[in-house]
Structures are given as structure tokens and as C-alpha cells.
Coordinates of C-alpha atoms in Angstrom, one line a residue:
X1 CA -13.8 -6.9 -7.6
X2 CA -10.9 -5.2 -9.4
X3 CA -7.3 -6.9 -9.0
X4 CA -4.6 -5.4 -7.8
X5 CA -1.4 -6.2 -9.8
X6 CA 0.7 -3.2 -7.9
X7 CA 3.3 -4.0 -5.6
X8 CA 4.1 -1.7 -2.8
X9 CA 8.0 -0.8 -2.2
X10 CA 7.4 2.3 -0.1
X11 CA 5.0 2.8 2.5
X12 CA 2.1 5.1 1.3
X13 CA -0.7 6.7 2.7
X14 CA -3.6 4.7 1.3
X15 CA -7.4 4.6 2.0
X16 CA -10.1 2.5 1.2
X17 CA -13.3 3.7 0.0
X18 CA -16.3 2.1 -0.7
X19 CA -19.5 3.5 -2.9
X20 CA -23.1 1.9 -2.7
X21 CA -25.5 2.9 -5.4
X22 CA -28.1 0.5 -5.5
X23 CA -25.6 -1.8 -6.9
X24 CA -22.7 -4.2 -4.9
X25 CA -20.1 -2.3 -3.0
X26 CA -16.9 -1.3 -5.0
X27 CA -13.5 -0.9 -2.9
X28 CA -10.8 1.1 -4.5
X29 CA -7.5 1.0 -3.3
X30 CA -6.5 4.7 -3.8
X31 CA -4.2 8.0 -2.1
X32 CA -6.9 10.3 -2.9
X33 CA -9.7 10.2 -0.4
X34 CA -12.7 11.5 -2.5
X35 CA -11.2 9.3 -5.6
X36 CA -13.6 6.2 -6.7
X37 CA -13.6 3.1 -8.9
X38 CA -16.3 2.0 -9.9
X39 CA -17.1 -1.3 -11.5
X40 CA -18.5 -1.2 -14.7
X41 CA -21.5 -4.0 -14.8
X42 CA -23.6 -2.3 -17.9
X43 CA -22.1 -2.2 -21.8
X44 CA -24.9 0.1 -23.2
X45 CA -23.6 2.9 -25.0
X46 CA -25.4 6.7 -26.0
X47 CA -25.4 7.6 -29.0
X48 CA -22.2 9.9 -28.5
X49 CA -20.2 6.9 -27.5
X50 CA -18.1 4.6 -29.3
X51 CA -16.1 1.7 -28.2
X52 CA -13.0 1.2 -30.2
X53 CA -11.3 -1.2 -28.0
X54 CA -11.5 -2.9 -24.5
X55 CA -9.6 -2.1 -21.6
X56 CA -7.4 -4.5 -20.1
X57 CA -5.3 -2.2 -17.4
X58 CA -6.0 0.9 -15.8
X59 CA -3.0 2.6 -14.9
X60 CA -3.0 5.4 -12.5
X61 CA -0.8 8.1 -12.0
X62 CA -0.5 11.3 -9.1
X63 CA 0.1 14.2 -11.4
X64 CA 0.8 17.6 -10.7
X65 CA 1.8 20.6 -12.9
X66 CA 3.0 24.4 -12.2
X67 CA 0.6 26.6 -14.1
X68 CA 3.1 29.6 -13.2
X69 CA 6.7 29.6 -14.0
X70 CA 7.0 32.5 -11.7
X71 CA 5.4 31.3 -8.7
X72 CA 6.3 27.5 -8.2
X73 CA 3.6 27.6 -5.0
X74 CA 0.8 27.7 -7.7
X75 CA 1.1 23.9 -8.2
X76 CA -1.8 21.8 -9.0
X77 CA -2.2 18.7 -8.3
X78 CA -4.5 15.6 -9.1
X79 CA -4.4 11.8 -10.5
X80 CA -4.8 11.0 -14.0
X81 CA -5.3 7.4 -15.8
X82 CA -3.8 5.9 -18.5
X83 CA -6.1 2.8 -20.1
X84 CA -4.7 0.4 -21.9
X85 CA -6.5 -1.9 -24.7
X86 CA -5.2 -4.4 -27.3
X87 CA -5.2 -2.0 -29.3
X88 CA -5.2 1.3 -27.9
X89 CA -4.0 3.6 -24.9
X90 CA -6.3 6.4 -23.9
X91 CA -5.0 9.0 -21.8
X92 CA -7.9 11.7 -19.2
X93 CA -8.0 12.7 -15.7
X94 CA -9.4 10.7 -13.3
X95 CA -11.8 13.2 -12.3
X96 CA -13.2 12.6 -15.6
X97 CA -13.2 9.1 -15.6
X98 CA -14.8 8.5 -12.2
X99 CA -17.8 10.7 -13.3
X100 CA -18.4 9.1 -16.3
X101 CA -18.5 5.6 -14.7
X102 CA -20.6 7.2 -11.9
X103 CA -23.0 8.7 -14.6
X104 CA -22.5 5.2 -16.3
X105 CA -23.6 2.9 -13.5
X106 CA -26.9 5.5 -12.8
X107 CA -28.3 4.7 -15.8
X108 CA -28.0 0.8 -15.9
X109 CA -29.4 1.3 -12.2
X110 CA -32.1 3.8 -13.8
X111 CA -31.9 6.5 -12.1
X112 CA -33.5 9.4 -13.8
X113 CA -31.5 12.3 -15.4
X114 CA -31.9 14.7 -12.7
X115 CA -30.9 12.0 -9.9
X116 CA -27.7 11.8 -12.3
X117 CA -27.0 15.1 -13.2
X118 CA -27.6 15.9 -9.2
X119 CA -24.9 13.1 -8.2
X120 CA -22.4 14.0 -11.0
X121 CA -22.6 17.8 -9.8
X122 CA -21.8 16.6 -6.0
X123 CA -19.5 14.1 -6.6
X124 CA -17.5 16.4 -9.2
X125 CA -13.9 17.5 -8.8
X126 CA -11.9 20.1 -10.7
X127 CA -9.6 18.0 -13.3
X128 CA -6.2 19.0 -13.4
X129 CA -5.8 17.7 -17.2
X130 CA -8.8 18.8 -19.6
X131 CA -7.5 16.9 -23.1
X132 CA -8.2 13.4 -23.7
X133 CA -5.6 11.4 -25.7
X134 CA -6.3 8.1 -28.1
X135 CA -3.1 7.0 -28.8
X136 CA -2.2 5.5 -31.7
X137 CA -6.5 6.1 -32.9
X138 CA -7.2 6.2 -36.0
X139 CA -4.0 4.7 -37.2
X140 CA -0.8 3.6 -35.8
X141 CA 1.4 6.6 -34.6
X142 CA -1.5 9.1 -34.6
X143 CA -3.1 10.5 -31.9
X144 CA -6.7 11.4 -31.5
X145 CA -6.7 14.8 -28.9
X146 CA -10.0 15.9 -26.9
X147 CA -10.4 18.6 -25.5
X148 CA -13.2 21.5 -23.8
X149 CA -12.2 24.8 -24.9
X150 CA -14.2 28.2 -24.5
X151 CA -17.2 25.9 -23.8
X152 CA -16.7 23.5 -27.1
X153 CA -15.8 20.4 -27.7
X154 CA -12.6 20.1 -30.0
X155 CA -10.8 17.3 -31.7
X156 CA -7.5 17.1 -33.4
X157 CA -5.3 14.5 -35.2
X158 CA -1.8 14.8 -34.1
X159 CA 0.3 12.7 -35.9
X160 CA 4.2 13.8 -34.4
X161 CA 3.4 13.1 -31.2
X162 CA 6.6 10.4 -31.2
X163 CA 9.2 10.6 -28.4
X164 CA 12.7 9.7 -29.8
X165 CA 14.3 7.9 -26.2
X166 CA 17.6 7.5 -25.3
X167 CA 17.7 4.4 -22.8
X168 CA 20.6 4.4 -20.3
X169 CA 22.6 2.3 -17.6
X170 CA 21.1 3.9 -14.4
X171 CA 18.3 2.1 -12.7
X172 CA 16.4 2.4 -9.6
X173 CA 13.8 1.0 -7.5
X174 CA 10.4 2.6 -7.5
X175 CA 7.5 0.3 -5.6
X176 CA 9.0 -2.7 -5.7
X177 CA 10.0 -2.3 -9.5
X178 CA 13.4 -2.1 -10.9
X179 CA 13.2 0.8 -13.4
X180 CA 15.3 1.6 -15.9
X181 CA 15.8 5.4 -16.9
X182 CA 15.3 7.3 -20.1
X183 CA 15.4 10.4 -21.6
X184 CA 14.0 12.2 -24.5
X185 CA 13.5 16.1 -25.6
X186 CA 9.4 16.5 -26.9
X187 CA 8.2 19.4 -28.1
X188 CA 10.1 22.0 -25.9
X189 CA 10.9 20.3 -23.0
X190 CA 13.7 17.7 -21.8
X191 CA 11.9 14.6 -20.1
X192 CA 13.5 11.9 -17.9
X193 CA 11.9 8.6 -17.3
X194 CA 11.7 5.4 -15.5
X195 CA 10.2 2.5 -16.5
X196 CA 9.8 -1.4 -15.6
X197 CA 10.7 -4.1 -18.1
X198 CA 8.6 -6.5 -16.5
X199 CA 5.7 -4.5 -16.7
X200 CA 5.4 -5.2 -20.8
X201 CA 3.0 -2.5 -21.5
X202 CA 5.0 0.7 -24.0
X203 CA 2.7 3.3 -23.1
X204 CA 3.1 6.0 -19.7
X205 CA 0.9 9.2 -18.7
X206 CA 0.2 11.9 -21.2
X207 CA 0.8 10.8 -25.0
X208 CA 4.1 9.4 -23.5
X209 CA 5.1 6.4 -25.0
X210 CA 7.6 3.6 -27.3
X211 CA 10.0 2.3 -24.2
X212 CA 10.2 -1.8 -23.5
X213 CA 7.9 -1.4 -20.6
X214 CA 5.3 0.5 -18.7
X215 CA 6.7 4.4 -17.5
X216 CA 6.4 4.7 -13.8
X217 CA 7.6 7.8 -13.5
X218 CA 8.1 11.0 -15.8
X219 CA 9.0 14.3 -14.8
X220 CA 10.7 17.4 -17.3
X221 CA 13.8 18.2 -16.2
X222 CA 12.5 21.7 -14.4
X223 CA 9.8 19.5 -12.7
X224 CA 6.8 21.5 -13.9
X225 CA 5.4 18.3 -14.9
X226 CA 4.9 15.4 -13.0
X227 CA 3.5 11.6 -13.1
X228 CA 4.1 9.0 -10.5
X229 CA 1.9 5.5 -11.2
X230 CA 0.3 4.5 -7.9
X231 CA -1.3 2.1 -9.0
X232 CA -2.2 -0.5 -11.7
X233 CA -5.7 -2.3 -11.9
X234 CA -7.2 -4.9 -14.3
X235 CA -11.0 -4.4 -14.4
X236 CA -12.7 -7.3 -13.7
X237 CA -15.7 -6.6 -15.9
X238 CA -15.4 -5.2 -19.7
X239 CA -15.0 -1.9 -19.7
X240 CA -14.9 -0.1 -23.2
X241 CA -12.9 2.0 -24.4
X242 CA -14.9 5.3 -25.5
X243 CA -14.5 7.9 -28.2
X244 CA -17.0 10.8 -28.5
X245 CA -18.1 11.1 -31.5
X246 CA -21.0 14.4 -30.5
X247 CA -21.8 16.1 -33.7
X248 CA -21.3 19.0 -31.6
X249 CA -17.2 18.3 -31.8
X250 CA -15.5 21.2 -34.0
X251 CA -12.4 19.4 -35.7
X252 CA -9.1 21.5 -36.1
X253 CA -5.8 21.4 -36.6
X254 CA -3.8 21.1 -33.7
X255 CA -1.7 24.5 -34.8
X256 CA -5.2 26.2 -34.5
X257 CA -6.0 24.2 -31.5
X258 CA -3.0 25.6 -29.8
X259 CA -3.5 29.1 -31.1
X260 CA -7.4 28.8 -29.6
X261 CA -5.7 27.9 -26.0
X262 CA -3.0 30.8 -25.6
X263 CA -5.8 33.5 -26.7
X264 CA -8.3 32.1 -24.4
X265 CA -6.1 32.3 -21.8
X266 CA -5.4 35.8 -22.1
X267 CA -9.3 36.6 -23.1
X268 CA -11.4 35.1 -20.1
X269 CA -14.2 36.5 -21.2
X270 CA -14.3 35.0 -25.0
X271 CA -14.2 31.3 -23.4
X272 CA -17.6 32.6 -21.7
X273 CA -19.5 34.4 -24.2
X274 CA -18.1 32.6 -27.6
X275 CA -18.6 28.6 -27.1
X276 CA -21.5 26.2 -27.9
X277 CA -22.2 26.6 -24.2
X278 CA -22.0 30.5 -23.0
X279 CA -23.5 33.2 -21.2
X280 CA -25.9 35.6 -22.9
X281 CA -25.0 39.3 -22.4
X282 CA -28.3 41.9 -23.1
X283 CA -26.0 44.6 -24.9
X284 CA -22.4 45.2 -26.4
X285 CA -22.0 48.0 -23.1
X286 CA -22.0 44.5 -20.9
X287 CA -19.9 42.6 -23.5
X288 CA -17.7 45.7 -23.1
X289 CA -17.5 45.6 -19.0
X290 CA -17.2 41.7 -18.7
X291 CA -14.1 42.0 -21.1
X292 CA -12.3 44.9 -19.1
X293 CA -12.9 42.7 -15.7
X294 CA -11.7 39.6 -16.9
X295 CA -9.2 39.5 -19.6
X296 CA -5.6 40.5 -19.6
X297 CA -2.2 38.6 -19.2
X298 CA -2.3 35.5 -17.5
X299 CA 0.6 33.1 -17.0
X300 CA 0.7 30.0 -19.8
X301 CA 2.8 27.1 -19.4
X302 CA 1.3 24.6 -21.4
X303 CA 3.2 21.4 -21.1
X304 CA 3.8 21.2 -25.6
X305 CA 5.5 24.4 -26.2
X306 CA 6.1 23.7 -29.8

């Protein structure tokens, strides 16, 4: 079973929820109801997969953005995971991470591909972050950035991603930890956050990182984006930490990268019909049509806007 190192100050509305597939049951501790942990009881790789480090704490966080400035009712809302190696932190939604360690355990228990691809389909919920971080991968100080765009898989070095902090007086409480707040401006936005000196890990959600302790909590200062840990978990098994390495991965620059997202946003119809994985339109007349119906101005608040 998974430990539980968290510590509950405040009363929260947990569940517990259990998953049988042809294995041992695995309880998760979790606020989201269709959320799963599963324990990771086969090391076999594909050939896409590389483990650069082990994971020693998997630190989970309820996150929420506001995809519209305008409209601050539009706000989506998941949990995202931070893992933490001896080497390496690696940032991705837990909606990604559940189904991989579903897809994971389906194979050691050999299921066939169609049982998996079935189960992953079902079991499959909407991400509310689609980039992957590797921080401080390859080298210290560098991040390596994942991410699906317009049906590809792209990858980018970013190597300014370094928060300068300001650590103050004012502390607080926040589940039974005393946290100590901190601020910082990162690439367009002014951040505050809180985190535990007793909890001696520098890394937090996102590609946050560099304070004497683990970041509970991280909001910017107009609260478009959010992360509150609820809970911390030290997997009982080894569980590596994975890079794709697909030769299907276009590598850019993250200036292009950026440049890719904002015109994707506004062009609907290029994401469909210009990735690796699209649909197939029979003449330019319903290239011409799809492109009327769904491109135009859409709202963009990414959370990097430099």
C-alpha cells in the first residue's frame, strides 16, 4: 500500500476508492471521486519510455485555472501531480498520470491492446494541464517541456524557467503545516506562495521551484492560477520516472512553441487538419467550410505570458 505522509489540519471531503484489475486492491486517499492510484507492480518499459530517475514522493495538488479573463465563471478545474526523484521533479496532470499507470498495470496483467485501449477510453478524463515538465532534465536549471499540440507531440528545452523569491515574515497554517510565504514575479505574472520548511523538498506545482521547502500553495496575485497540495504519497513500489523519447516528437524552441499555441488557439481547424494525427478532408471546398465554422478569436490566457 501507498503511505500517507499528509497531515490533515482542516476537515476535507475525502473518499476512498478502490480499483481491482486482476491484480490486489489499491486504496487512494483522494477529493476527486473518479481520481485513482494505482500501484505500480511491473518495471517493463516500451520502447518510447525512459526512466531517468525514480520517484520517491508524489505530490498532489487541486488546480484550477480561468481560461477567460472576461468571464471568471469559465474556471476549470482538476488535480495535477508533482513527482519528485533524487534527481528530478516531473510536473503532468493527474488525468494523465492515472491513465498511464492504468495502461501500465494492463500490460504486466496482459491484457490485450484492445482490452487497454477500451479501459483507457472509459476511464479517461479531460486534463486541465496538457504540458509535462522535467525539471532540472537534461542538466541542472533546464527544463524539459512536453506538450500535445494540433495533434503532435512537441518538446522544448527551457532553460530561464528560474523564479527569483523573495521570502518574508508572514506565516500561516495550511493542513497542519506552518508555511512560510513567498513571493516572486515569473514571466508576466506576480505569484504568492506558501511553503513548509519541514517538508525539505524545493520543488511545488508547475515548473515552480528553489524555496527551503515543499510549496503548498501558489496562487498569482489575480487568482487565475491556482494549486493547493492535498496530499503527499510515497509509493511503496518503484515507480520510474518517464521521458518520451517517440521519434514522432517535433523539437522546437520554446518561442516557436509559444507562437504554435496562440495561433492554434485562434485557428481550430489547423490543430485538426495539420498534426501527425488529423482528419482528412476530400477537397480544399471542405478545408474552406471547416475553417469558417471553427476558427476565429478565442480567449488566451496562458499562464507564461512572456
Amino acid at each position: 500500500m501507498i503511505s500517507l505522509l499528509i497531515r490533515f489540519g482542516v476537515i476535507l471531503a475525502m473518499s476512498v476508492v478502490s480499483l481491482h484489475i486482476n491484480a490486489q486492491v489499491i486504496l487512494s486517499i483522494t477529493e476527486d471521486p473518479a481520481a485513482v492510484t494505482i500501484e505500480n507492480g511491473n518495471n517493463s518499459l516500451r520502447k518510447n519510455e525512459l526512466s531517468i530517475d525514480t520517484v520517491k514522493y508524489q505530490i498532489t495538488y487541486r488546480s484550477s485555472l480561468i481560461p477567460d479573463t472576461a468571464n471568471h465563471e469559465t474556471k476549470e478545474e482538476g488535480f495535477t501531480v508533482t513527482l519528485v526523484g533524487g534527481n528530478y521533479a516531473k510536473f503532468m496532470d493527474k488525468a494523465d498520470l492515472d491513465s498511464w499507470l492504468l495502461r501500465r498495470q494492463m500490460r504486466a496483467a496482459g491484457k490485450s491492446r484492445s482490452e487497454i485501449m477500451m479501459a483507457s477510453v472509459n476511464s479517461r478524463r479531460q486534463p486541465v494541464y496538457v504540458e509535462e515538465f522535467i525539471m532540472n532534465y537534461p542538466q541542472k536549471d533546464v527544463n524539459t517541456v512536453l506538450s500535445y499540440l494540433a495533434g503532435t507531440m512537441r518538446q522544448y528545452n527551457d532553460d530561464g524557467a528560474i523564479q527569483n523569491w523573495s521570502i518574508g515574515d508572514e506565516t500561516k497554517e495550511i493542513l497542519g503545516y506552518k508555511c512560510r510565504k513567498a513571493t516572486c514575479r515569473f514571466r508576466g505574472r506576480d505569484y504568492e506562495a506558501w511553503y513548509a520548511e519541514e517538508l525539505p523538498i524545493p520543488y511545488g506545482p508547475y515548473n515552480f521551484r528553489g524555496l527551503p521547502g515543499l510549496i503548498v500553495e501558489l496562487y498569482d496575485t489575480g487568482r487565475e492560477y491556482e494549486f493547493l497540495m492535498v496530499g503527499i504519497e510515497r509509493p511503496s513500489e518503484d515507480m520510474p520516472m518517464i521521458l518520451n523519447i517517440s521519434k514522432t516528437i517535433e523539437k522546437i524552441s520554446r518561442n516557436d512553441f509559444r507562437k504554435l499555441k496562440e495561433y492554434y488557439n485562434d485557428n481550430a481547424a489547423g490543430s485538426l487538419l495539420d498534426g501527425q494525427m488529423r482528419i482528412v478532408v476530400s477537397s480544399d471546398e471542405e478545408r474552406t467550410e471547416l475553417e469558417k465554422r471553427l476558427n476565429g478569436r478565442r480567449p488566451y490566457n496562458p499562464i507564461e505570458k512572456e
